[in-house]
Coordinates of C-alpha atoms in Angstrom, one line a residue:
X117 CA -21.1 8.5 3.1
X118 CA -23.7 7.0 1.5
X119 CA -23.3 3.1 2.2
X120 CA -25.8 2.0 -0.5
X121 CA -23.2 2.5 -3.1
X122 CA -20.8 0.2 -4.8
X123 CA -18.1 0.0 -7.2
X124 CA -19.2 -1.5 -10.2
X125 CA -20.1 0.1 -13.8
X126 CA -23.5 -1.6 -13.5
X127 CA -24.2 0.2 -10.5
X128 CA -23.3 3.5 -12.0
X129 CA -26.0 2.7 -14.8
X130 CA -28.6 1.8 -12.3
X131 CA -28.0 5.1 -10.9
X132 CA -28.5 7.0 -14.2
X133 CA -31.7 5.0 -15.0
X134 CA -33.0 6.3 -11.6
X135 CA -31.9 9.9 -12.0
X136 CA -35.0 11.8 -12.7
X137 CA -32.6 15.1 -14.2
X138 CA -30.8 12.5 -16.6
X139 CA -32.5 13.3 -19.6
X140 CA -32.2 17.1 -19.1
X141 CA -28.4 16.5 -20.3
X142 CA -29.8 16.3 -23.7
X143 CA -30.7 20.2 -23.8
X144 CA -26.6 20.3 -23.4
X145 CA -23.9 20.6 -25.9
X146 CA -22.0 17.4 -24.7
X147 CA -19.0 16.6 -26.7
X148 CA -18.4 13.0 -28.2
X149 CA -15.7 11.4 -26.6
X150 CA -15.4 13.8 -24.0
X151 CA -16.0 13.9 -20.1
X152 CA -16.7 17.6 -19.0
X153 CA -15.9 18.1 -15.1
X154 CA -15.2 22.1 -15.2
X155 CA -18.6 23.2 -15.2
X156 CA -17.5 24.9 -11.9
X157 CA -15.2 27.0 -14.3
X158 CA -17.2 27.5 -17.3
X159 CA -20.6 25.4 -18.1
X160 CA -21.4 24.0 -21.2
X161 CA -23.3 25.5 -23.6
X162 CA -27.5 24.5 -23.5
X163 CA -29.5 24.4 -26.6
X164 CA -31.9 26.7 -24.6
X165 CA -29.0 29.5 -24.2
X166 CA -28.1 29.1 -28.0
X167 CA -32.2 29.6 -29.1
X168 CA -32.1 32.9 -27.0
X169 CA -28.9 34.1 -28.4
X170 CA -29.9 33.6 -31.8
X171 CA -33.1 35.3 -31.2
X172 CA -31.8 38.1 -29.8
X173 CA -29.3 38.0 -32.9
X174 CA -32.2 37.9 -35.4
X175 CA -34.2 40.6 -33.3
X176 CA -30.9 43.3 -33.9
X177 CA -30.2 42.0 -37.8
X178 CA -33.7 43.0 -38.4
X179 CA -34.8 45.6 -36.1
X180 CA -31.5 47.8 -35.5
X181 CA -32.2 50.7 -33.4
X182 CA -35.4 49.5 -33.0
X183 CA -34.3 46.4 -30.9
X184 CA -35.0 48.8 -27.7
X185 CA -38.5 49.1 -28.3
X186 CA -39.7 45.9 -29.5
X187 CA -41.2 43.2 -27.7
X188 CA -42.6 45.7 -25.0
X189 CA -39.0 47.3 -24.8
X190 CA -38.0 43.5 -23.5
X191 CA -34.3 44.3 -24.3
X192 CA -34.4 47.8 -22.9
X193 CA -35.2 46.3 -19.5
X194 CA -33.3 43.1 -20.6
X195 CA -31.5 43.1 -17.1
X196 CA -35.1 43.2 -15.0
X197 CA -36.4 40.0 -17.4
X198 CA -33.4 38.2 -16.4
X199 CA -33.3 39.2 -13.1
X200 CA -37.1 38.1 -12.7
X201 CA -35.9 34.3 -13.6
X202 CA -32.4 34.5 -11.5
X203 CA -34.0 35.7 -8.3
X204 CA -35.7 32.5 -7.2
X205 CA -32.6 31.1 -7.2
X206 CA -31.2 32.8 -4.5
X207 CA -34.6 33.5 -2.6
X208 CA -34.2 36.9 -3.5
X209 CA -37.0 39.4 -4.9
X210 CA -36.5 40.3 -8.5
X211 CA -36.3 44.1 -7.8
X212 CA -32.9 43.2 -5.4
X213 CA -31.3 41.5 -8.3
X214 CA -29.6 43.2 -11.5
X215 CA -28.1 41.7 -14.1
X216 CA -24.6 43.8 -15.0
X217 CA -20.9 44.0 -15.1
X218 CA -18.6 41.3 -14.0
X219 CA -18.2 40.0 -10.4
X220 CA -15.0 42.4 -10.2
X221 CA -16.9 45.4 -11.3
X222 CA -19.8 44.8 -8.8
X223 CA -17.6 44.4 -5.8
X224 CA -16.5 47.7 -6.8
X225 CA -20.0 49.1 -7.1
X226 CA -21.1 47.2 -3.9
X227 CA -18.1 49.0 -2.0
X228 CA -18.1 52.2 -3.5
X229 CA -22.0 52.2 -2.4
X230 CA -21.7 50.6 1.0
X231 CA -18.0 51.3 2.5
X232 CA -18.5 54.4 4.4
X233 CA -15.2 54.5 6.8
X234 CA -14.9 56.6 9.6
X235 CA -12.5 57.2 12.4
X236 CA -13.5 54.5 14.6
X237 CA -15.3 52.1 12.1
X238 CA -13.4 51.7 9.0
X239 CA -11.9 48.1 8.5
X240 CA -13.0 46.1 5.7
X241 CA -13.1 42.3 7.0
X242 CA -12.3 39.5 4.3
X243 CA -10.3 35.7 4.6
X244 CA -7.4 34.5 3.1
X245 CA -8.9 31.7 1.0
X246 CA -11.4 33.7 -1.3
X247 CA -10.8 34.4 -5.1
X248 CA -7.7 36.9 -5.5
X249 CA -10.0 39.2 -7.6
X250 CA -12.5 39.9 -4.2
X251 CA -9.4 40.9 -2.4
X252 CA -7.9 43.1 -5.7
X253 CA -11.0 45.0 -5.2
X254 CA -11.2 45.4 -1.9
X255 CA -7.6 46.9 -1.9
X256 CA -8.5 49.3 -4.5
X257 CA -11.3 50.5 -2.7
X258 CA -9.7 51.0 0.4
X259 CA -6.8 52.8 -1.2
X260 CA -9.4 55.1 -3.2
X261 CA -10.5 56.1 0.2
X262 CA -6.9 57.6 0.9
X263 CA -6.6 54.4 3.3
X264 CA -3.7 51.9 3.6
X265 CA -5.0 48.3 2.6
X266 CA -2.2 47.0 5.4
X267 CA -3.9 48.9 8.1
X268 CA -7.7 48.7 6.8
X269 CA -8.3 45.3 5.4
X270 CA -8.3 42.7 8.4
X271 CA -7.7 39.0 7.5
X272 CA -8.8 36.1 8.8
X273 CA -6.6 33.2 8.1
X274 CA -6.9 29.5 7.7
X275 CA -5.5 27.3 9.9
X276 CA -4.7 24.4 7.0
X277 CA -4.9 26.4 4.0
X278 CA -8.2 24.6 2.9
X279 CA -11.1 25.7 5.4
X280 CA -12.4 29.0 7.3
X281 CA -13.4 28.7 11.0
X282 CA -16.9 30.6 10.9
X283 CA -16.3 31.4 14.6
X284 CA -12.7 32.9 13.8
X285 CA -14.9 35.2 11.3
X286 CA -17.3 36.3 14.2
X287 CA -14.6 36.5 16.6
X288 CA -12.8 39.3 13.9
X289 CA -16.2 41.3 13.7
X290 CA -14.6 43.7 16.2
X291 CA -15.8 47.3 16.6
X292 CA -13.7 48.8 14.1
X293 CA -15.2 46.7 11.3
X294 CA -17.3 48.2 8.8
X295 CA -18.1 45.9 6.4
X296 CA -17.3 42.1 5.5
X297 CA -16.9 40.6 2.3
X298 CA -16.8 36.3 2.1
X299 CA -17.2 33.8 -0.1
X300 CA -20.6 31.4 0.4
X301 CA -18.6 28.4 -1.3
X302 CA -14.8 28.5 -1.1
X303 CA -13.3 28.1 -4.7
X304 CA -10.5 25.6 -4.1
X305 CA -12.1 23.3 -1.2
X306 CA -15.8 23.5 -1.7
X307 CA -16.5 24.8 1.9
X308 CA -19.9 26.3 2.3
X309 CA -19.9 28.9 4.8
X310 CA -23.2 29.5 7.1
X311 CA -24.5 32.6 5.5
X312 CA -27.2 33.1 8.3
X313 CA -25.2 32.4 11.4
X314 CA -22.5 35.0 9.6
X315 CA -24.8 37.6 8.8
X316 CA -26.7 37.6 12.0
X317 CA -23.3 38.3 13.6
X318 CA -22.6 40.9 11.1
X319 CA -25.9 42.8 11.7
X320 CA -25.8 42.3 15.6
X321 CA -22.3 44.4 15.3
X322 CA -23.8 46.8 12.8
X323 CA -21.6 45.7 10.5
X324 CA -22.3 45.8 6.4
X325 CA -21.9 42.3 5.0
X326 CA -21.7 41.4 1.4
X327 CA -21.3 37.6 -0.2
X328 CA -19.6 36.1 -3.1
X329 CA -22.1 33.9 -4.7
X330 CA -19.6 32.5 -7.8
X331 CA -19.2 29.1 -6.8
X332 CA -22.7 28.9 -5.0
X333 CA -25.0 30.0 -7.1
X334 CA -26.7 27.3 -9.4
X335 CA -24.9 25.0 -7.5
X336 CA -26.8 25.1 -3.9
X337 CA -29.7 26.4 -2.5
X338 CA -29.5 30.0 -1.0
X339 CA -32.5 32.2 0.4
X340 CA -31.3 35.8 0.4
X341 CA -34.5 37.1 1.6
X342 CA -34.2 35.0 5.0
X343 CA -30.4 35.7 5.8
X344 CA -31.4 39.2 5.1
X345 CA -27.3 40.0 3.6
X346 CA -26.9 43.5 2.6
X347 CA -25.5 42.9 -0.7
X348 CA -24.2 39.8 -3.1
X349 CA -22.2 39.2 -6.2
X350 CA -22.1 36.4 -8.5
X351 CA -20.7 35.1 -11.9
X352 CA -23.1 33.4 -14.3
X353 CA -20.9 31.3 -16.5
X354 CA -19.7 28.8 -14.0
X355 CA -23.0 26.6 -13.0
X356 CA -25.2 28.6 -14.5
X357 CA -23.8 28.3 -18.1
X358 CA -24.6 31.6 -19.0
X359 CA -21.2 31.7 -21.8
X360 CA -17.8 32.7 -21.5
X361 CA -17.7 36.4 -20.0
X362 CA -21.6 36.5 -19.4
X363 CA -22.9 39.2 -17.6
X364 CA -22.6 39.1 -13.8
X365 CA -25.2 39.7 -11.3
X366 CA -25.7 41.9 -8.5
X367 CA -27.8 41.7 -5.2
X368 CA -29.2 44.9 -3.3
X369 CA -31.2 44.1 -0.6
X370 CA -34.4 46.6 -0.8
X371 CA -33.6 48.1 2.5
X372 CA -30.9 50.1 0.7
X373 CA -32.5 51.2 -2.2
X374 CA -32.7 54.8 -0.8
X375 CA -29.0 54.7 -1.5
X376 CA -27.4 55.8 -4.3
X377 CA -25.1 53.7 -6.2
X378 CA -21.2 54.6 -5.3
X379 CA -20.6 54.2 -9.3
X380 CA -23.3 55.9 -11.0
X381 CA -24.4 55.8 -14.9
X382 CA -27.3 56.3 -17.1
X383 CA -28.7 53.2 -17.1
X384 CA -29.1 53.6 -13.6
X385 CA -31.4 56.5 -13.8
X386 CA -35.1 56.6 -13.8
X387 CA -36.8 55.4 -16.8
X388 CA -39.1 58.2 -16.9
X389 CA -35.7 61.1 -17.3
X390 CA -33.3 58.9 -18.8
X391 CA -33.6 60.0 -22.3
X392 CA -34.3 63.7 -21.3
X393 CA -30.6 63.3 -20.8
X394 CA -30.3 65.5 -17.7
X395 CA -27.0 66.1 -15.8
X396 CA -28.3 65.3 -12.7
X397 CA -28.4 61.7 -11.7
X398 CA -32.0 60.5 -10.9
X399 CA -31.4 57.2 -9.1
X400 CA -34.1 54.3 -10.0
X401 CA -34.9 53.1 -6.5
X402 CA -34.3 49.3 -6.8
X403 CA -31.7 47.2 -7.8
X404 CA -31.6 48.4 -11.6
X405 CA -30.5 51.6 -10.5
X406 CA -27.2 50.1 -9.7
X407 CA -26.6 49.5 -13.5
X408 CA -24.1 51.6 -15.3
X409 CA -24.2 51.4 -18.8
X410 CA -26.4 50.1 -21.6
X411 CA -26.9 46.3 -21.2
X412 CA -24.6 43.8 -23.3
X413 CA -27.5 42.2 -24.9
X414 CA -25.8 39.1 -26.7
X415 CA -23.7 38.7 -23.5
X416 CA -26.9 38.2 -21.3
X417 CA -29.1 36.5 -24.0
X418 CA -27.9 33.2 -23.5
X419 CA -29.1 33.7 -19.7
X420 CA -32.5 34.3 -20.8
X421 CA -32.2 30.4 -22.3
X422 CA -30.5 28.5 -19.5
X423 CA -32.6 30.1 -16.8
X424 CA -35.5 28.6 -18.1
X425 CA -33.9 25.1 -17.4
X426 CA -33.0 25.8 -13.8
X427 CA -36.6 27.5 -13.3
X428 CA -38.3 24.1 -14.5
X429 CA -36.3 21.9 -12.3
X430 CA -35.8 24.1 -9.3
X431 CA -32.5 24.6 -7.1
X432 CA -34.1 21.6 -4.9
X433 CA -34.1 18.8 -7.0
X434 CA -30.5 20.2 -8.5
X435 CA -29.1 20.2 -5.3
X436 CA -30.2 16.7 -4.5
X437 CA -28.6 15.3 -7.5
X438 CA -25.4 17.4 -7.1
X439 CA -25.0 16.2 -3.3
X440 CA -25.7 12.7 -4.5
X441 CA -23.5 12.7 -7.3
X442 CA -20.5 14.7 -5.6
X443 CA -21.3 11.9 -2.9
X444 CA -21.0 9.2 -5.0
X445 CA -17.6 10.3 -6.7
X446 CA -16.1 10.9 -3.0
X447 CA -17.2 7.2 -2.5
X448 CA -15.3 5.8 -5.7
X449 CA -12.1 7.8 -4.8
X450 CA -12.1 6.5 -1.3
X451 CA -12.7 2.8 -2.6
X452 CA -10.8 2.5 -5.9
X453 CA -8.3 5.6 -5.6
X454 CA -6.9 6.1 -2.0
X455 CA -3.9 3.3 -2.7
X456 CA -2.6 5.4 -5.4
X457 CA -2.2 8.5 -3.4
X458 CA -5.5 10.0 -3.9
X459 CA -7.1 11.4 -1.3
X460 CA -10.4 13.9 -1.0
X461 CA -9.8 17.1 0.1
X462 CA -13.4 18.9 0.8
X463 CA -15.7 18.2 4.1
X464 CA -17.8 15.4 3.4
X465 CA -21.0 16.8 5.4
X466 CA -23.5 17.7 3.0
X467 CA -24.6 21.1 4.3
X468 CA -20.5 22.0 3.9
X469 CA -19.9 20.7 0.7
X470 CA -20.5 22.8 -2.6
X471 CA -20.8 21.3 -6.2
X472 CA -17.2 20.1 -6.8
X473 CA -15.0 17.7 -5.4
X474 CA -11.3 18.5 -4.3
X475 CA -9.2 15.7 -5.7
X476 CA -5.9 16.0 -3.9
X477 CA -2.7 14.4 -5.3
X478 CA 1.2 15.3 -4.9
X479 CA 1.2 15.1 -8.6
X480 CA -2.0 16.9 -9.4
X481 CA -0.9 19.3 -12.0
X482 CA 0.4 16.4 -14.1
X483 CA -2.4 14.3 -13.6
X484 CA -4.8 16.9 -15.0
X485 CA -2.6 17.6 -17.9
X486 CA -2.6 13.3 -18.2
X487 CA -6.6 13.6 -17.6
X488 CA -7.2 16.1 -20.6
X489 CA -5.6 13.9 -23.1
X490 CA -7.7 11.0 -21.9
X491 CA -10.9 13.1 -22.6
X492 CA -11.5 13.9 -19.0
X493 CA -12.1 18.1 -18.6
X494 CA -11.0 19.0 -14.8
X495 CA -9.2 21.9 -13.8
X496 CA -6.3 22.2 -11.6
X497 CA -5.9 24.5 -8.3
X498 CA -2.4 25.1 -6.4
X499 CA -0.5 23.6 -5.0
X500 CA -2.2 20.2 -5.6
X501 CA -5.9 19.9 -6.1
X502 CA -7.8 18.4 -9.0
X503 CA -11.3 20.1 -9.1
X504 CA -14.0 17.6 -10.5
X505 CA -17.6 19.2 -10.9
X506 CA -20.1 16.7 -11.8
X507 CA -22.8 18.8 -12.7
X508 CA -26.6 17.9 -11.8
X509 CA -27.7 19.1 -15.0
X510 CA -25.8 17.6 -17.6
X511 CA -23.2 15.0 -16.0
X512 CA -24.0 11.4 -15.7
X513 CA -23.2 9.0 -12.8
X514 CA -21.5 6.6 -15.4
X515 CA -19.2 9.5 -16.6
X516 CA -18.0 9.6 -12.7
X517 CA -17.4 6.0 -13.0
X518 CA -14.9 6.5 -15.7
X519 CA -13.4 9.3 -14.4
X520 CA -12.5 7.4 -11.5
X521 CA -11.1 4.6 -13.7
X522 CA -9.4 6.9 -15.9
X523 CA -7.6 7.9 -12.5
X524 CA -6.7 4.7 -11.7
X525 CA -4.8 4.1 -14.9
X526 CA -2.9 7.3 -14.9
X527 CA -1.5 6.6 -11.4
X528 CA -1.2 2.9 -11.9
X529 CA 0.9 3.5 -15.3
X530 CA 2.6 6.5 -14.2
X531 CA 1.4 8.1 -17.2
X532 CA 1.9 11.9 -15.7
X533 CA 5.6 11.2 -15.8
X534 CA 5.6 12.2 -19.3
X535 CA 4.3 15.4 -18.6
X536 CA 5.9 18.7 -17.7
X537 CA 5.4 20.6 -14.0
X538 CA 5.5 23.8 -15.9
X539 CA 2.3 25.8 -15.5
X540 CA 0.3 26.5 -18.5
X541 CA -1.2 30.4 -18.9
X542 CA -4.5 28.5 -18.1
X543 CA -4.6 25.8 -15.6

């Protein structure tokens, strides 16, 4: 922990003054009288994204069906356009990235492509802390093969319900494991798994391995070329601020371009023969061959804009601020909130911590409701975690300071007691 921090408001002002990214927040729509700490669930809208979206809308209004041929067929090849901006964030080649579908549909696509069980090598290895949709997709694909998830899905269990032991994952890479799907950053505890170590272990055992980057992309630095994983999936509406339900991403290692996609569709066909409308699929031999249907232009356009911000700044600078501002938040929790039942539930090591802080309290749910009424937007995860995400691009140090002051007030005055523990539809 940085011992140079202190608990004064003046210190927070000084940190903002020294922050080289502080003015980037002007490119986002910061709401008055609100402190947004939920960018790990849905990132704020940016002005760059708005411009790109409105431009695409204008082209559609003006051109109609001709939209596919204007600007050198930009929108027809929109996935490739955006992939070229997305690839640097994960250390991939642009041709290995396709902007398509959702996280879950992309897991289905990847598993249907890479999961080829045999009598002796048929299991899929997962952990018990990943976001549930990953497991739903895994179980579904196993059933599609006529297998039983109870026998086929091998689960590495957490000893404490918060963190996963990487050595336990490696120990579970037995001869009967055919494929592994793991999160890069655990959505609840913000633990960062060692992708390079685990991928290398999988390759040594001839196991296909894929990664869920949903809570990692836009928050931490990655190099998929160095890691050499087989595939990866991610959403684009969290740290990337692509908009509610924005089109997701899929990485296919170029060494697999000769494989046919498990779920084929006409937009994965070679450009040269796509409009010949043949009934025989001709796979485009790069990641774009894993597209299925026509690209969702208005769901993709905000990404074109906001990725300009990421590429102007670079992930190294973004990660540096994220590490520093989350360390500052943890320091304030330790110093100002520990007497009121609050504690930090994530790892302290910068290399093992993603982009959010897990604030643990027995009354976490009701405190999260009180925070919202005080103008702070967090999120809650069962059973006792408030996730606080100070986003490098638009959260100020003064806002972090204010959040801690509000948390202190809520606990001191027992303001949470006026709220029900009954869970809402979206928590």
